[in-house]
PDB file of C-alpha atoms in Angstrom:
ATOM      1  CA  UNK A   1     -62.288   0.296   5.738  1.00 32.00           C
ATOM      2  CA  UNK A   2     -62.582   1.093   2.054  1.00 30.00           C
ATOM      3  CA  UNK A   3     -65.205  -1.175   0.541  1.00 32.00           C
ATOM      4  CA  UNK A   4     -63.932  -1.147  -3.006  1.00 28.00           C
ATOM      5  CA  UNK A   5     -62.602  -3.952  -5.137  1.00 24.00           C
ATOM      6  CA  UNK A   6     -59.485  -2.777  -6.954  1.00 22.00           C
ATOM      7  CA  UNK A   7     -59.008  -3.317 -10.668  1.00 21.00           C
ATOM      8  CA  UNK A   8     -56.020  -5.519  -9.893  1.00 20.00           C
ATOM      9  CA  UNK A   9     -58.253  -8.025  -8.141  1.00 23.00           C
ATOM     10  CA  UNK A  10     -60.840  -7.797 -10.902  1.00 23.00           C
ATOM     11  CA  UNK A  11     -58.232  -8.960 -13.385  1.00 22.00           C
ATOM     12  CA  UNK A  12     -57.965 -12.255 -11.558  1.00 21.00           C
ATOM     13  CA  UNK A  13     -61.624 -13.093 -11.099  1.00 23.00           C
ATOM     14  CA  UNK A  14     -65.024 -11.872 -12.149  1.00 22.00           C
ATOM     15  CA  UNK A  15     -65.884 -10.067  -8.942  1.00 26.00           C
ATOM     16  CA  UNK A  16     -68.900  -9.222  -6.829  1.00 25.00           C
ATOM     17  CA  UNK A  17     -68.565  -5.969  -4.920  1.00 25.00           C
ATOM     18  CA  UNK A  18     -70.976  -4.778  -2.251  1.00 25.00           C
ATOM     19  CA  UNK A  19     -70.699  -1.333  -0.698  1.00 30.00           C
ATOM     20  CA  UNK A  20     -72.712  -0.316   2.320  1.00 32.00           C
ATOM     21  CA  UNK A  21     -72.619   3.443   2.778  1.00 37.00           C
ATOM     22  CA  UNK A  22     -74.726   6.104   4.453  1.00 36.00           C
ATOM     23  CA  UNK A  23     -75.266   9.087   2.176  1.00 35.00           C
ATOM     24  CA  UNK A  24     -75.616  12.517   3.707  1.00 36.00           C
ATOM     25  CA  UNK A  25     -77.168  15.672   2.372  1.00 36.00           C
ATOM     26  CA  UNK A  26     -75.901  19.234   2.186  1.00 39.00           C
ATOM     27  CA  UNK A  27     -77.777  21.418   4.637  1.00 35.00           C
ATOM     28  CA  UNK A  28     -79.085  23.737   1.930  1.00 37.00           C
ATOM     29  CA  UNK A  29     -82.726  23.292   0.941  1.00 34.00           C
ATOM     30  CA  UNK A  30     -85.437  20.982   2.140  1.00 31.00           C
ATOM     31  CA  UNK A  31     -85.131  17.216   2.192  1.00 32.00           C
ATOM     32  CA  UNK A  32     -87.479  14.280   2.317  1.00 31.00           C
ATOM     33  CA  UNK A  33     -86.976  10.828   3.771  1.00 32.00           C
ATOM     34  CA  UNK A  34     -85.567   8.247   1.351  1.00 36.00           C
ATOM     35  CA  UNK A  35     -85.645   4.532   2.119  1.00 42.00           C
ATOM     36  CA  UNK A  36     -82.415   2.497   1.826  1.00 44.00           C
ATOM     37  CA  UNK A  37     -81.875   1.433  -1.756  1.00 52.00           C
ATOM     38  CA  UNK A  38     -79.589  -0.901  -3.664  1.00 61.00           C
ATOM     39  CA  UNK A  39     -77.733  -0.099  -6.872  1.00 59.00           C
ATOM     40  CA  UNK A  40     -75.291  -1.952  -9.064  1.00 64.00           C
ATOM     41  CA  UNK A  41     -73.172  -1.460 -12.153  1.00 65.00           C
ATOM     42  CA  UNK A  42     -71.714  -3.990 -14.547  1.00 68.00           C
ATOM     43  CA  UNK A  43     -68.830  -3.444 -16.947  1.00 66.00           C
ATOM     44  CA  UNK A  44     -65.807  -5.091 -18.536  1.00 70.00           C
ATOM     45  CA  UNK A  45     -62.280  -4.436 -17.343  1.00 64.00           C
ATOM     46  CA  UNK A  46     -59.179  -6.193 -18.620  1.00 62.00           C
ATOM     47  CA  UNK A  47     -61.277  -8.814 -20.345  1.00 66.00           C
ATOM     48  CA  UNK A  48     -63.216  -9.678 -17.177  1.00 64.00           C
ATOM     49  CA  UNK A  49     -66.745  -8.775 -16.177  1.00 65.00           C
ATOM     50  CA  UNK A  50     -66.970  -6.736 -12.973  1.00 63.00           C
ATOM     51  CA  UNK A  51     -70.182  -6.325 -10.983  1.00 63.00           C
ATOM     52  CA  UNK A  52     -70.287  -3.539  -8.401  1.00 64.00           C
ATOM     53  CA  UNK A  53     -73.110  -3.590  -5.885  1.00 61.00           C
ATOM     54  CA  UNK A  54     -74.048  -1.041  -3.241  1.00 59.00           C
ATOM     55  CA  UNK A  55     -76.497  -0.744  -0.341  1.00 60.00           C
ATOM     56  CA  UNK A  56     -77.093   2.915   0.513  1.00 58.00           C
ATOM     57  CA  UNK A  57     -78.913   4.539   3.401  1.00 60.00           C
ATOM     58  CA  UNK A  58     -79.340   8.288   3.784  1.00 65.00           C
ATOM     59  CA  UNK A  59     -78.825  10.549   6.798  1.00 65.00           C
ATOM     60  CA  UNK A  60     -80.745  13.649   5.812  1.00 69.00           C
ATOM     61  CA  UNK A  61     -79.983  17.292   6.661  1.00 69.00           C
ATOM     62  CA  UNK A  62     -76.340  16.728   7.561  1.00 71.00           C
ATOM     63  CA  UNK A  63     -73.078  17.703   5.975  1.00 76.00           C
ATOM     64  CA  UNK A  64     -69.552  16.640   6.865  1.00 75.00           C
ATOM     65  CA  UNK A  65     -67.294  19.694   6.794  1.00 76.00           C
ATOM     66  CA  UNK A  66     -63.793  18.439   6.069  1.00 76.00           C
ATOM     67  CA  UNK A  67     -60.972  19.586   3.828  1.00 75.00           C
ATOM     68  CA  UNK A  68     -60.350  16.109   2.412  1.00 76.00           C
ATOM     69  CA  UNK A  69     -62.559  16.480  -0.650  1.00 88.00           C
ATOM     70  CA  UNK A  70     -61.252  14.050  -3.234  1.00 91.00           C
ATOM     71  CA  UNK A  71     -63.351  15.271  -6.129  1.00 93.00           C
ATOM     72  CA  UNK A  72     -66.449  17.329  -6.880  1.00 93.00           C
ATOM     73  CA  UNK A  73     -69.047  16.681  -9.558  1.00 94.00           C
ATOM     74  CA  UNK A  74     -72.425  17.800 -10.786  1.00 95.00           C
ATOM     75  CA  UNK A  75     -74.633  14.730 -11.019  1.00 94.00           C
ATOM     76  CA  UNK A  76     -78.209  13.873 -11.910  1.00 92.00           C
ATOM     77  CA  UNK A  77     -79.081  12.236  -8.576  1.00 88.00           C
ATOM     78  CA  UNK A  78     -77.508  10.705  -5.481  1.00 81.00           C
ATOM     79  CA  UNK A  79     -77.207   7.324  -7.202  1.00 82.00           C
ATOM     80  CA  UNK A  80     -74.799   8.882  -9.689  1.00 88.00           C
ATOM     81  CA  UNK A  81     -72.882  10.351  -6.759  1.00 87.00           C
ATOM     82  CA  UNK A  82     -72.724   6.915  -5.141  1.00 84.00           C
ATOM     83  CA  UNK A  83     -71.205   5.416  -8.276  1.00 85.00           C
ATOM     84  CA  UNK A  84     -68.637   8.225  -8.418  1.00 86.00           C
ATOM     85  CA  UNK A  85     -67.582   7.223  -4.903  1.00 81.00           C
ATOM     86  CA  UNK A  86     -67.610   3.570  -5.861  1.00 76.00           C
ATOM     87  CA  UNK A  87     -65.204   4.270  -8.716  1.00 79.00           C
ATOM     88  CA  UNK A  88     -62.771   6.290  -6.564  1.00 80.00           C
ATOM     89  CA  UNK A  89     -60.488   4.026  -4.539  1.00 70.00           C
ATOM     90  CA  UNK A  90     -59.902   6.744  -1.926  1.00 74.00           C
ATOM     91  CA  UNK A  91     -63.563   7.585  -1.386  1.00 77.00           C
ATOM     92  CA  UNK A  92     -64.936   6.590   2.010  1.00 74.00           C
ATOM     93  CA  UNK A  93     -68.088   8.727   1.992  1.00 77.00           C
ATOM     94  CA  UNK A  94     -69.814  11.562   0.160  1.00 82.00           C
ATOM     95  CA  UNK A  95     -71.998  14.644   0.620  1.00 86.00           C
ATOM     96  CA  UNK A  96     -74.907  15.194  -1.786  1.00 87.00           C
ATOM     97  CA  UNK A  97     -76.890  18.430  -2.203  1.00 87.00           C
ATOM     98  CA  UNK A  98     -80.642  17.956  -2.109  1.00 84.00           C
ATOM     99  CA  UNK A  99     -81.325  20.980  -4.326  1.00 88.00           C
ATOM    100  CA  UNK A 100     -79.890  21.395  -7.832  1.00 91.00           C
ATOM    101  CA  UNK A 101     -77.149  23.941  -8.365  1.00 89.00           C
ATOM    102  CA  UNK A 102     -78.387  27.374  -9.446  1.00 90.00           C
ATOM    103  CA  UNK A 103     -79.206  27.523 -13.130  1.00 91.00           C
ATOM    104  CA  UNK A 104     -78.962  23.758 -13.660  1.00 93.00           C
ATOM    105  CA  UNK A 105     -80.797  20.528 -12.945  1.00 94.00           C
ATOM    106  CA  UNK A 106     -77.586  18.927 -11.619  1.00 94.00           C
ATOM    107  CA  UNK A 107     -76.742  18.343  -7.940  1.00 92.00           C
ATOM    108  CA  UNK A 108     -73.412  18.894  -6.192  1.00 91.00           C
ATOM    109  CA  UNK A 109     -71.568  15.696  -5.254  1.00 91.00           C
ATOM    110  CA  UNK A 110     -68.440  15.814  -3.066  1.00 89.00           C
ATOM    111  CA  UNK A 111     -66.354  12.651  -2.585  1.00 88.00           C
ATOM    112  CA  UNK A 112     -64.712  12.509   0.844  1.00 83.00           C
ATOM    113  CA  UNK A 113     -61.700  10.715   2.300  1.00 79.00           C
ATOM    114  CA  UNK A 114     -63.149  10.385   5.797  1.00 74.00           C
ATOM    115  CA  UNK A 115     -65.628   7.955   7.279  1.00 60.00           C
ATOM    116  CA  UNK A 116     -66.363   9.172  10.811  1.00 53.00           C
ATOM    117  CA  UNK A 117     -69.715   9.308  12.609  1.00 43.00           C
ATOM    118  CA  UNK A 118     -72.437  11.783  11.552  1.00 38.00           C
ATOM    119  CA  UNK A 119     -71.751  11.703   7.848  1.00 44.00           C
ATOM    120  CA  UNK A 120     -71.726   9.403   4.870  1.00 43.00           C
ATOM    121  CA  UNK A 121     -69.952   6.183   5.853  1.00 48.00           C
ATOM    122  CA  UNK A 122     -69.742   2.470   5.195  1.00 51.00           C
ATOM    123  CA  UNK A 123     -72.156   0.160   6.970  1.00 61.00           C
ATOM    124  CA  UNK A 124     -70.118  -2.844   8.089  1.00 68.00           C
ATOM    125  CA  UNK A 125     -70.926  -5.781  10.330  1.00 79.00           C
ATOM    126  CA  UNK A 126     -67.278  -5.590  11.435  1.00 84.00           C
ATOM    127  CA  UNK A 127     -67.786  -2.131  12.919  1.00 77.00           C
ATOM    128  CA  UNK A 128     -68.577  -3.501  16.394  1.00 82.00           C
ATOM    129  CA  UNK A 129     -65.570  -5.866  16.351  1.00 88.00           C
ATOM    130  CA  UNK A 130     -67.508  -9.149  16.655  1.00 92.00           C
ATOM    131  CA  UNK A 131     -64.385 -11.338  16.454  1.00 94.00           C
ATOM    132  CA  UNK A 132     -63.046 -12.185  19.897  1.00 92.00           C
ATOM    133  CA  UNK A 133     -59.654 -13.082  21.380  1.00 92.00           C
ATOM    134  CA  UNK A 134     -57.707 -10.845  19.022  1.00 91.00           C
ATOM    135  CA  UNK A 135     -59.346 -12.129  15.836  1.00 93.00           C
ATOM    136  CA  UNK A 136     -59.695  -9.796  12.862  1.00 92.00           C
ATOM    137  CA  UNK A 137     -62.958  -9.275  10.996  1.00 91.00           C
ATOM    138  CA  UNK A 138     -63.311  -9.407   7.205  1.00 87.00           C
ATOM    139  CA  UNK A 139     -66.685  -8.127   5.927  1.00 84.00           C
ATOM    140  CA  UNK A 140     -68.539  -9.966   3.170  1.00 82.00           C
ATOM    141  CA  UNK A 141     -70.717  -7.235   1.741  1.00 73.00           C
ATOM    142  CA  UNK A 142     -72.303  -9.324  -0.981  1.00 73.00           C
ATOM    143  CA  UNK A 143     -74.273 -11.350   1.594  1.00 78.00           C
ATOM    144  CA  UNK A 144     -74.203  -8.907   4.527  1.00 79.00           C
ATOM    145  CA  UNK A 145     -72.035 -11.123   6.721  1.00 86.00           C
ATOM    146  CA  UNK A 146     -68.420 -11.410   7.848  1.00 90.00           C
ATOM    147  CA  UNK A 147     -65.620 -13.893   8.464  1.00 91.00           C
ATOM    148  CA  UNK A 148     -63.311 -13.913  11.495  1.00 93.00           C
ATOM    149  CA  UNK A 149     -59.609 -14.638  11.051  1.00 91.00           C
ATOM    150  CA  UNK A 150     -58.669 -16.125  14.414  1.00 91.00           C
ATOM    151  CA  UNK A 151     -55.333 -15.991  16.228  1.00 89.00           C
ATOM    152  CA  UNK A 152     -53.401 -18.796  17.851  1.00 84.00           C
ATOM    153  CA  UNK A 153     -55.481 -21.740  19.025  1.00 83.00           C
ATOM    154  CA  UNK A 154     -58.807 -19.916  18.748  1.00 87.00           C
ATOM    155  CA  UNK A 155     -61.324 -20.812  16.057  1.00 86.00           C
ATOM    156  CA  UNK A 156     -65.041 -20.782  15.293  1.00 85.00           C
ATOM    157  CA  UNK A 157     -67.361 -18.147  13.777  1.00 89.00           C
ATOM    158  CA  UNK A 158     -66.430 -15.548  16.432  1.00 92.00           C
ATOM    159  CA  UNK A 159     -63.062 -16.988  17.558  1.00 92.00           C
ATOM    160  CA  UNK A 160     -64.674 -18.064  20.844  1.00 86.00           C
ATOM    161  CA  UNK A 161     -63.584 -21.673  20.762  1.00 84.00           C
ATOM    162  CA  UNK A 162     -60.047 -22.633  21.660  1.00 87.00           C
ATOM    163  CA  UNK A 163     -57.814 -25.624  21.039  1.00 92.00           C
ATOM    164  CA  UNK A 164     -56.719 -26.934  24.419  1.00 93.00           C
ATOM    165  CA  UNK A 165     -53.400 -28.780  24.686  1.00 96.00           C
ATOM    166  CA  UNK A 166     -53.790 -31.786  26.967  1.00 96.00           C
ATOM    167  CA  UNK A 167     -50.338 -33.410  26.970  1.00 97.00           C
ATOM    168  CA  UNK A 168     -47.314 -32.203  28.934  1.00 95.00           C
ATOM    169  CA  UNK A 169     -44.629 -34.274  27.242  1.00 97.00           C
ATOM    170  CA  UNK A 170     -44.604 -35.134  23.525  1.00 98.00           C
ATOM    171  CA  UNK A 171     -46.710 -38.179  22.668  1.00 99.00           C
ATOM    172  CA  UNK A 172     -44.510 -40.492  20.585  1.00 99.00           C
ATOM    173  CA  UNK A 173     -45.574 -43.602  18.710  1.00 98.00           C
ATOM    174  CA  UNK A 174     -43.643 -46.193  16.711  1.00 98.00           C
ATOM    175  CA  UNK A 175     -44.701 -48.407  13.840  1.00 98.00           C
ATOM    176  CA  UNK A 176     -44.397 -51.972  15.160  1.00 97.00           C
ATOM    177  CA  UNK A 177     -44.431 -54.220  18.257  1.00 97.00           C
ATOM    178  CA  UNK A 178     -47.255 -52.385  20.099  1.00 98.00           C
ATOM    179  CA  UNK A 179     -45.287 -49.153  20.230  1.00 98.00           C
ATOM    180  CA  UNK A 180     -48.238 -46.806  20.811  1.00 99.00           C
ATOM    181  CA  UNK A 181     -48.120 -43.361  22.409  1.00 98.00           C
ATOM    182  CA  UNK A 182     -50.251 -42.557  25.469  1.00 98.00           C
ATOM    183  CA  UNK A 183     -52.054 -39.444  26.678  1.00 98.00           C
ATOM    184  CA  UNK A 184     -54.986 -38.722  28.972  1.00 97.00           C
ATOM    185  CA  UNK A 185     -57.848 -36.280  29.283  1.00 96.00           C
ATOM    186  CA  UNK A 186     -57.097 -33.518  31.763  1.00 95.00           C
ATOM    187  CA  UNK A 187     -60.733 -32.482  32.243  1.00 92.00           C
ATOM    188  CA  UNK A 188     -64.172 -34.022  32.424  1.00 94.00           C
ATOM    189  CA  UNK A 189     -66.318 -32.974  29.505  1.00 92.00           C
ATOM    190  CA  UNK A 190     -67.226 -33.680  25.901  1.00 93.00           C
ATOM    191  CA  UNK A 191     -64.605 -33.636  23.152  1.00 93.00           C
ATOM    192  CA  UNK A 192     -65.858 -32.080  19.906  1.00 88.00           C
ATOM    193  CA  UNK A 193     -62.592 -32.082  17.953  1.00 91.00           C
ATOM    194  CA  UNK A 194     -59.106 -33.489  18.347  1.00 95.00           C
ATOM    195  CA  UNK A 195     -55.897 -32.341  16.680  1.00 96.00           C
ATOM    196  CA  UNK A 196     -52.411 -33.836  16.456  1.00 98.00           C
ATOM    197  CA  UNK A 197     -49.568 -31.395  15.802  1.00 98.00           C
ATOM    198  CA  UNK A 198     -46.318 -32.951  14.603  1.00 98.00           C
ATOM    199  CA  UNK A 199     -43.265 -32.124  16.712  1.00 98.00           C
ATOM    200  CA  UNK A 200     -40.494 -34.421  15.535  1.00 98.00           C
ATOM    201  CA  UNK A 201     -39.611 -37.778  14.032  1.00 98.00           C
ATOM    202  CA  UNK A 202     -40.954 -39.736  11.084  1.00 98.00           C
ATOM    203  CA  UNK A 203     -42.469 -43.111  10.232  1.00 98.00           C
ATOM    204  CA  UNK A 204     -42.598 -45.423   7.243  1.00 97.00           C
ATOM    205  CA  UNK A 205     -44.162 -48.736   6.253  1.00 96.00           C
ATOM    206  CA  UNK A 206     -40.968 -49.742   4.426  1.00 95.00           C
ATOM    207  CA  UNK A 207     -37.396 -49.842   5.686  1.00 94.00           C
ATOM    208  CA  UNK A 208     -36.339 -46.535   4.139  1.00 92.00           C
ATOM    209  CA  UNK A 209     -35.659 -43.707   6.564  1.00 88.00           C
ATOM    210  CA  UNK A 210     -34.995 -41.183   3.784  1.00 92.00           C
ATOM    211  CA  UNK A 211     -38.563 -41.327   2.488  1.00 93.00           C
ATOM    212  CA  UNK A 212     -40.243 -41.458   5.907  1.00 96.00           C
ATOM    213  CA  UNK A 213     -43.321 -39.343   6.607  1.00 98.00           C
ATOM    214  CA  UNK A 214     -44.939 -37.628   9.566  1.00 98.00           C
ATOM    215  CA  UNK A 215     -48.144 -39.687   9.647  1.00 98.00           C
ATOM    216  CA  UNK A 216     -48.072 -42.433   7.037  1.00 98.00           C
ATOM    217  CA  UNK A 217     -45.817 -44.150   4.514  1.00 96.00           C
ATOM    218  CA  UNK A 218     -43.846 -43.304   1.389  1.00 94.00           C
ATOM    219  CA  UNK A 219     -46.136 -45.667  -0.521  1.00 93.00           C
ATOM    220  CA  UNK A 220     -49.267 -43.846   0.695  1.00 95.00           C
ATOM    221  CA  UNK A 221     -48.442 -40.126   0.529  1.00 96.00           C
ATOM    222  CA  UNK A 222     -52.087 -39.109   0.101  1.00 96.00           C
ATOM    223  CA  UNK A 223     -53.200 -41.261   3.016  1.00 97.00           C
ATOM    224  CA  UNK A 224     -52.763 -41.427   6.782  1.00 97.00           C
ATOM    225  CA  UNK A 225     -52.150 -44.369   9.085  1.00 97.00           C
ATOM    226  CA  UNK A 226     -52.699 -42.746  12.474  1.00 98.00           C
ATOM    227  CA  UNK A 227     -55.430 -43.954  14.827  1.00 97.00           C
ATOM    228  CA  UNK A 228     -56.529 -42.899  18.301  1.00 97.00           C
ATOM    229  CA  UNK A 229     -58.010 -45.585  20.553  1.00 97.00           C
ATOM    230  CA  UNK A 230     -59.105 -45.962  24.137  1.00 97.00           C
ATOM    231  CA  UNK A 231     -56.919 -47.937  26.538  1.00 96.00           C
ATOM    232  CA  UNK A 232     -58.582 -51.155  25.326  1.00 97.00           C
ATOM    233  CA  UNK A 233     -57.513 -50.417  21.741  1.00 97.00           C
ATOM    234  CA  UNK A 234     -61.048 -49.657  20.566  1.00 95.00           C
ATOM    235  CA  UNK A 235     -60.655 -47.202  17.640  1.00 93.00           C
ATOM    236  CA  UNK A 236     -62.163 -43.761  18.240  1.00 94.00           C
ATOM    237  CA  UNK A 237     -60.548 -41.543  15.601  1.00 94.00           C
ATOM    238  CA  UNK A 238     -60.556 -40.904  12.663  1.00 94.00           C
ATOM    239  CA  UNK A 239     -64.043 -42.435  12.880  1.00 88.00           C
ATOM    240  CA  UNK A 240     -66.370 -40.876  10.312  1.00 82.00           C
ATOM    241  CA  UNK A 241     -63.639 -38.472   9.209  1.00 84.00           C
ATOM    242  CA  UNK A 242     -61.922 -41.342   7.384  1.00 90.00           C
ATOM    243  CA  UNK A 243     -62.373 -41.714   3.637  1.00 90.00           C
ATOM    244  CA  UNK A 244     -61.688 -45.053   1.910  1.00 93.00           C
ATOM    245  CA  UNK A 245     -60.543 -46.762   5.090  1.00 91.00           C
ATOM    246  CA  UNK A 246     -58.651 -49.965   4.288  1.00 92.00           C
ATOM    247  CA  UNK A 247     -59.980 -52.577   6.760  1.00 90.00           C
ATOM    248  CA  UNK A 248     -56.763 -54.596   6.479  1.00 89.00           C
ATOM    249  CA  UNK A 249     -53.953 -52.057   6.844  1.00 91.00           C
ATOM    250  CA  UNK A 250     -55.982 -49.156   8.306  1.00 94.00           C
ATOM    251  CA  UNK A 251     -54.708 -46.632   5.752  1.00 96.00           C
ATOM    252  CA  UNK A 252     -57.298 -43.952   4.973  1.00 97.00           C
ATOM    253  CA  UNK A 253     -57.743 -40.510   3.472  1.00 96.00           C
ATOM    254  CA  UNK A 254     -58.632 -37.403   5.470  1.00 96.00           C
ATOM    255  CA  UNK A 255     -59.946 -34.369   3.634  1.00 93.00           C
ATOM    256  CA  UNK A 256     -57.383 -31.554   3.633  1.00 94.00           C
ATOM    257  CA  UNK A 257     -54.505 -33.605   5.057  1.00 97.00           C
ATOM    258  CA  UNK A 258     -51.784 -35.944   3.805  1.00 97.00           C
ATOM    259  CA  UNK A 259     -48.787 -37.965   5.002  1.00 98.00           C
ATOM    260  CA  UNK A 260     -46.678 -34.867   5.707  1.00 98.00           C
ATOM    261  CA  UNK A 261     -49.216 -32.316   6.914  1.00 98.00           C
ATOM    262  CA  UNK A 262     -47.887 -30.352   9.903  1.00 97.00           C
ATOM    263  CA  UNK A 263     -51.062 -31.254  11.789  1.00 97.00           C
ATOM    264  CA  UNK A 264     -54.134 -33.430  11.355  1.00 97.00           C
ATOM    265  CA  UNK A 265     -57.635 -32.707  12.668  1.00 95.00           C
ATOM    266  CA  UNK A 266     -60.444 -35.157  13.395  1.00 94.00           C
ATOM    267  CA  UNK A 267     -63.679 -33.189  13.556  1.00 87.00           C
ATOM    268  CA  UNK A 268     -66.433 -35.309  12.011  1.00 78.00           C
ATOM    269  CA  UNK A 269     -67.792 -36.439  15.361  1.00 79.00           C
ATOM    270  CA  UNK A 270     -71.563 -37.033  15.155  1.00 76.00           C
ATOM    271  CA  UNK A 271     -71.775 -37.350  18.942  1.00 85.00           C
ATOM    272  CA  UNK A 272     -69.194 -35.579  21.140  1.00 89.00           C
ATOM    273  CA  UNK A 273     -66.933 -37.994  22.992  1.00 93.00           C
ATOM    274  CA  UNK A 274     -67.701 -37.941  26.728  1.00 94.00           C
ATOM    275  CA  UNK A 275     -64.501 -38.220  28.773  1.00 96.00           C
ATOM    276  CA  UNK A 276     -63.495 -38.006  32.408  1.00 96.00           C
ATOM    277  CA  UNK A 277     -60.356 -36.433  33.820  1.00 96.00           C
ATOM    278  CA  UNK A 278     -57.533 -38.973  33.744  1.00 97.00           C
ATOM    279  CA  UNK A 279     -59.140 -41.166  31.073  1.00 97.00           C
ATOM    280  CA  UNK A 280     -56.375 -42.738  28.977  1.00 98.00           C
ATOM    281  CA  UNK A 281     -56.037 -42.849  25.204  1.00 98.00           C
ATOM    282  CA  UNK A 282     -53.507 -44.194  22.724  1.00 98.00           C
ATOM    283  CA  UNK A 283     -52.057 -43.081  19.393  1.00 99.00           C
ATOM    284  CA  UNK A 284     -51.265 -45.968  17.064  1.00 98.00           C
ATOM    285  CA  UNK A 285     -49.668 -46.522  13.700  1.00 98.00           C
ATOM    286  CA  UNK A 286     -52.423 -48.420  11.870  1.00 97.00           C
ATOM    287  CA  UNK A 287     -50.392 -51.443  10.777  1.00 97.00           C
ATOM    288  CA  UNK A 288     -49.061 -51.805  14.319  1.00 98.00           C
ATOM    289  CA  UNK A 289     -52.603 -51.644  15.715  1.00 97.00           C
ATOM    290  CA  UNK A 290     -53.754 -54.280  13.223  1.00 95.00           C
ATOM    291  CA  UNK A 291     -50.573 -56.380  13.549  1.00 95.00           C
ATOM    292  CA  UNK A 292     -50.261 -56.641   9.766  1.00 96.00           C
ATOM    293  CA  UNK A 293     -47.179 -56.216   7.529  1.00 95.00           C
ATOM    294  CA  UNK A 294     -45.362 -54.370  10.296  1.00 96.00           C
ATOM    295  CA  UNK A 295     -42.096 -56.312  10.207  1.00 96.00           C
ATOM    296  CA  UNK A 296     -40.375 -53.857   7.841  1.00 96.00           C
ATOM    297  CA  UNK A 297     -41.867 -50.708   9.398  1.00 97.00           C
ATOM    298  CA  UNK A 298     -39.470 -48.142  10.839  1.00 97.00           C
ATOM    299  CA  UNK A 299     -39.430 -44.873  12.710  1.00 97.00           C
ATOM    300  CA  UNK A 300     -41.090 -42.992  15.528  1.00 98.00           C
ATOM    301  CA  UNK A 301     -43.103 -39.784  15.341  1.00 98.00           C
ATOM    302  CA  UNK A 302     -43.960 -37.375  18.170  1.00 99.00           C
ATOM    303  CA  UNK A 303     -46.915 -35.009  18.456  1.00 99.00           C
ATOM    304  CA  UNK A 304     -48.810 -32.655  20.733  1.00 98.00           C
ATOM    305  CA  UNK A 305     -52.499 -33.376  21.322  1.00 98.00           C
ATOM    306  CA  UNK A 306     -55.141 -30.637  21.281  1.00 96.00           C
ATOM    307  CA  UNK A 307     -58.874 -30.980  21.885  1.00 95.00           C
ATOM    308  CA  UNK A 308     -61.965 -28.792  22.007  1.00 92.00           C
ATOM    309  CA  UNK A 309     -63.891 -29.396  25.223  1.00 86.00           C
ATOM    310  CA  UNK A 310     -67.421 -28.637  26.224  1.00 74.00           C
ATOM    311  CA  UNK A 311     -66.811 -28.605  29.962  1.00 56.00           C
ATOM    312  CA  UNK A 312     -69.519 -30.156  32.101  1.00 45.00           C
TER     313      UNK A 312
END
């Protein structure tokens, strides 16, 4: 993968760029061992300041013989050659002559469009495909790390963890008269996270179907009113995830989610919830759970329930 930040991106944000490459020498002349070194350049482009940063390590006494030479230069040292590669969007590696060209104190520098083994190439933590279950790896060269973009229900630093759907039929809940939805744990273990994914329907805390929401009320679009309890109606979620919980109506805020989010996630669980297979739970509309101001509530909303288990 080309480790170069294009000018287009630099126009949008003052950028940090880190390149990790392995420089390789022409076979002519003697060479000496050079420790990995870091270089950087700083300049203005389009009114924005751009910082380019590179980590370079040398493989001595090797040359990649390919026809895809993008450009050739005479340079003062291999650092200059590295910056030439950095500035060429097609450059994936380079060859650098250890001895100056005849009759000059300049060295040959060839920019290459290949990055295979045994020549100058990028050093990337993504090279060994650390992301699992089909996840893609995005290197972060500035801090020598990476981020996994996970597929489907997988998540976590390496896409190892998976959201597990535990309901068979949609779990539907109303807004008044103890109209909760029921589901149960299908395994014994510890629940670390729980997620509700909206399937159909809508709810409201006023008698207006047009302005109904997935999880709340037209009067509280930045808040939620969904609660998960045990079968004795003891609240379990949102728990510590809730922000500004109203003790009367049970409306609350949840970071990153609102009344019409396609899904909501409760993940601020200080101690994982120990459950047994078959243990029952309920999804409530908050005003219905509290038996307050529910007389004008309308609607019914249906969801799928996903959890992250640590199986015992």
